[in-house]
Short mmCIF file of C-alpha atoms in Angstrom, two decimals:
data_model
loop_
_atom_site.label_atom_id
_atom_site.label_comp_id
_atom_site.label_asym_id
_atom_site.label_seq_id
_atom_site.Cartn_x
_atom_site.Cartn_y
_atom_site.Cartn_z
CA UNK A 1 0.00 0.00 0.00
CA UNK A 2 2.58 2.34 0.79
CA UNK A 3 4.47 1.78 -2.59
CA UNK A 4 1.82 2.54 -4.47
CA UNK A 5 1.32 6.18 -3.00
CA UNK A 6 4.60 6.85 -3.05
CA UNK A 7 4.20 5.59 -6.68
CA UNK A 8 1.23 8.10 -7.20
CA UNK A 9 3.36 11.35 -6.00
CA UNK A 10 5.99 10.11 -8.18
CA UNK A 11 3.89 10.07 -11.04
CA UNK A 12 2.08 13.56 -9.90
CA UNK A 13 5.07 15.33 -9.98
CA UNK A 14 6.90 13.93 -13.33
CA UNK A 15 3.43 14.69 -15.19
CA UNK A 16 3.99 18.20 -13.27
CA UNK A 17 7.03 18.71 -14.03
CA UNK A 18 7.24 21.43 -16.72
CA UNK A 19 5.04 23.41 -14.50
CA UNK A 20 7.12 22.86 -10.98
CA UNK A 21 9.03 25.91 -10.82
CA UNK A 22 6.87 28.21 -12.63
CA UNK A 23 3.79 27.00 -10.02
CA UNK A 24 6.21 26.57 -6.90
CA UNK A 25 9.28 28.88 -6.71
CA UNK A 26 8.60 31.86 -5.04
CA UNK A 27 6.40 29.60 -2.37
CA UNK A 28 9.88 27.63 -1.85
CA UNK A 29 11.85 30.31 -2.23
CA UNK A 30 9.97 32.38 0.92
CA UNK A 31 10.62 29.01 3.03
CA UNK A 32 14.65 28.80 1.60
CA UNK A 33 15.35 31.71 2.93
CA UNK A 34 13.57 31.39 6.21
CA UNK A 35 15.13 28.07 6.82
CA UNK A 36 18.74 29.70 6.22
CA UNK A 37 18.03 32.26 8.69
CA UNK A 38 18.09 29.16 11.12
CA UNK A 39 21.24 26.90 9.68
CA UNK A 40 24.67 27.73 8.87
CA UNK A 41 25.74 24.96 5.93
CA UNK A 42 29.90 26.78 5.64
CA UNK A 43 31.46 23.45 5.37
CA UNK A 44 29.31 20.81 6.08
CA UNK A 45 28.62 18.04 3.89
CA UNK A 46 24.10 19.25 3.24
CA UNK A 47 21.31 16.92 1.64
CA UNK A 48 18.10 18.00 0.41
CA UNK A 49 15.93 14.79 0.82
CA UNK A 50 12.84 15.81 -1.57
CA UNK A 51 14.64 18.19 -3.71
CA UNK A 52 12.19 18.34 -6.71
CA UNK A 53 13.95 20.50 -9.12
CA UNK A 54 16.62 22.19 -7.88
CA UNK A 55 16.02 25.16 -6.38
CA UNK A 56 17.15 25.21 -3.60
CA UNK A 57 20.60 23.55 -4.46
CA UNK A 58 21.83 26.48 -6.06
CA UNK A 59 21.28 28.43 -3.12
CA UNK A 60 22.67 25.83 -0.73
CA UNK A 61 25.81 24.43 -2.74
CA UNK A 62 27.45 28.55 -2.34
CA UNK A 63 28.60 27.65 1.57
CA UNK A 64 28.27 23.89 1.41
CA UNK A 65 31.56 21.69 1.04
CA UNK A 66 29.41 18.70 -0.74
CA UNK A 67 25.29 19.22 -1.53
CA UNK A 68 23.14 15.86 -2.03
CA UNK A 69 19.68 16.41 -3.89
CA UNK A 70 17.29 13.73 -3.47
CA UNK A 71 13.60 12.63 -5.01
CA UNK A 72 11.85 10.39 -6.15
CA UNK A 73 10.87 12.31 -9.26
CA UNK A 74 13.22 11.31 -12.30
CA UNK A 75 11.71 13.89 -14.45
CA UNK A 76 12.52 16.19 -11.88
CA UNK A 77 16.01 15.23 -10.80
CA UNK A 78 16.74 16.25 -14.46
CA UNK A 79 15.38 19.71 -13.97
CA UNK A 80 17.51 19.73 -10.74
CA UNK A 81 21.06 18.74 -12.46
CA UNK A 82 20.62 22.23 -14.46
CA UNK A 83 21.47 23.77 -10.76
CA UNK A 84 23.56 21.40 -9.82
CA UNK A 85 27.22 23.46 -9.19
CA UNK A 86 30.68 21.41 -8.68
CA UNK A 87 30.11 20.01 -5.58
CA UNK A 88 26.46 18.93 -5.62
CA UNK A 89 24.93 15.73 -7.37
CA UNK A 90 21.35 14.43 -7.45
CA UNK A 91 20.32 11.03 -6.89
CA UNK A 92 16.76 9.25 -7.19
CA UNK A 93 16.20 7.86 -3.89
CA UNK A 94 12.89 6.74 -1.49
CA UNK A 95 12.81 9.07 1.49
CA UNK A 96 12.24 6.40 3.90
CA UNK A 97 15.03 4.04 2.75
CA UNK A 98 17.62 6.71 1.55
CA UNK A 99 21.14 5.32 0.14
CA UNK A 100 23.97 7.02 2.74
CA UNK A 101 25.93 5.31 5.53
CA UNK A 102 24.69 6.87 9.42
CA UNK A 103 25.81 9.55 10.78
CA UNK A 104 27.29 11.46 7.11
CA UNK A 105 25.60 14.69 6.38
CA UNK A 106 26.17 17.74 8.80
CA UNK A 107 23.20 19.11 7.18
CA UNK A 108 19.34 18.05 6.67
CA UNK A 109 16.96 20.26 4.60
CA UNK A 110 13.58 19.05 3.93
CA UNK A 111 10.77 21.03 2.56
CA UNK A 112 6.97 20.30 1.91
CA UNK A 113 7.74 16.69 2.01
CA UNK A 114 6.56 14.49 4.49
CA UNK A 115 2.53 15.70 3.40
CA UNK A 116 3.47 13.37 0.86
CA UNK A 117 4.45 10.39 2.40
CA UNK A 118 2.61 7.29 3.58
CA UNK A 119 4.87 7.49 6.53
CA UNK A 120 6.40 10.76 8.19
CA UNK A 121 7.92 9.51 11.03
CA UNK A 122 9.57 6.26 9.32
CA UNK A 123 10.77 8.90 6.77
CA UNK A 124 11.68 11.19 10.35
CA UNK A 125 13.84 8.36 11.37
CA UNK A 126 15.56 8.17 7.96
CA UNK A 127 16.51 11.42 8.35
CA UNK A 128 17.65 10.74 11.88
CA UNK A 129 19.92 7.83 10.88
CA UNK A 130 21.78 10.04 8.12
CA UNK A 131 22.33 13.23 10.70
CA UNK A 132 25.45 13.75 12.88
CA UNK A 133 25.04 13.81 15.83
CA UNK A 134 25.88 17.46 16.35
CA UNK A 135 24.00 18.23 12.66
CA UNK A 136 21.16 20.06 12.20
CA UNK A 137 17.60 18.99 10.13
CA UNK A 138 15.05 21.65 9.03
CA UNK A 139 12.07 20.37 8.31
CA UNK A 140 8.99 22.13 7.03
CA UNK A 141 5.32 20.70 7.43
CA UNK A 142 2.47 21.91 5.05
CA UNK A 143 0.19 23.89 7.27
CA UNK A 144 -3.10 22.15 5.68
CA UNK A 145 -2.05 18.77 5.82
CA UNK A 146 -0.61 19.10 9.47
CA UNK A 147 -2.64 20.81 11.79
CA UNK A 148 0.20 21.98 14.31
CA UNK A 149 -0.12 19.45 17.45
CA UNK A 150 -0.03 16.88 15.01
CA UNK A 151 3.05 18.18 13.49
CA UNK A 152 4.41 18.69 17.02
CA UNK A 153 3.52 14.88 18.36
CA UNK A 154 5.09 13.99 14.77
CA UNK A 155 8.28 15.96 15.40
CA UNK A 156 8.56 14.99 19.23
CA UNK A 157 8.21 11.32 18.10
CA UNK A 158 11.38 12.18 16.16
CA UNK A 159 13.74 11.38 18.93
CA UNK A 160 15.33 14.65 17.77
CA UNK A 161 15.43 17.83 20.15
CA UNK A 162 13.67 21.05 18.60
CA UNK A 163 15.84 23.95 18.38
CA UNK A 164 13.38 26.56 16.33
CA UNK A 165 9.82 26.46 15.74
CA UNK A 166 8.52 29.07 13.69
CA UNK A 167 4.78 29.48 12.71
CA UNK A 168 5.57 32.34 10.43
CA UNK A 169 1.97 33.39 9.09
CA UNK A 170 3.36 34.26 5.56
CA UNK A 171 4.13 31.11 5.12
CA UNK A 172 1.97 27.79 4.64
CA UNK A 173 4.15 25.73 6.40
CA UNK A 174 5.83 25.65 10.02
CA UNK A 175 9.94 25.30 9.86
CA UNK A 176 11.89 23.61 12.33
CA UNK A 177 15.08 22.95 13.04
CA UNK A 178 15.87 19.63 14.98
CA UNK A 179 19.27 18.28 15.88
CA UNK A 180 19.73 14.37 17.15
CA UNK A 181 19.83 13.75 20.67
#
């Protein structure tokens, strides 16, 4: 059961594709910069588990030593290797079983994805298991699909310790910042 969802986003967005950034960049640009108000990525090894096209590698891979880009989208992963810089590559991955040894990014950045997941908190745990242990995740949760206790009992079910919670109300989504216990 949860294949085949993950199967129907994957399908939603490459049928979407042409229309991603034209439909979605300044929304994910507003949360980009919010998020980097939060994390410092100078020198850290950074993924971006859910990366759709792109847009926020660019922006990310100026600071970062090494950038990861991850979807499930393959139509979209191509978008996102026109932003790809030097030191940032893009790889089609699952959320919930992504392809990196424990403990190996410094950074986490994951935005409007786990609305779209069977899942969140096995995907939560993912991200958990590729964090170091002094690394930070930031983590945004679609207002309208996450009312914001369940977000909370989500996050708190983490194992992670919440650093920032911000309910900005220009944006649709509520950013945090977690680091691993």
């Amino acid at each position: 059961m949860a294949w085949r969802s993950k199967r129907r986003v994957m399908h939603a967005y490459d049928v979407t594709n042409e229309l991603y950034d034209e439909r979605y960049r300044a929304e994910q640009q507003c949360k980009y910069y919010k998020a980097m108000e939060f994390v410092e990525v100078q020198g850290f090894v950074v993924i971006d588990v859910g990366c759709g096209s792109g847009l926020f590698l660019q922006k990310v891979s100026v600071g970062a030593n090494f950038v990861v880009g991850i979807d499930i989208s393959r139509k979209l992963l191509r978008k996102a290797k026109h932003y790809a810089a030097l030191n940032v590559d893009v790889v089609q991955a699952d959320a919930d079983y992504l392809p990196f040894l424990d403990c190996m990014f410094g950074v986490v950045f994951s935005f409007t994805v786990l609305q779209n997941l069977p899942k969140p908190a096995k995907t939560l745990q993912e991200i958990k298991r590729i964090i170091k242990k002094d690394g930070k995740v930031v983590i945004t949760g679609l207002k309208k699909a996450f009312p914001q206790t369940r977000f909370h009992d989500l996050i708190m079910a983490s194992g992670m310790k919440t650093i920032v919670f911000d309910d900005e109300e220009a944006l649709n989504c509520y950013i945090t910042v977690l680091t691993a216990l």
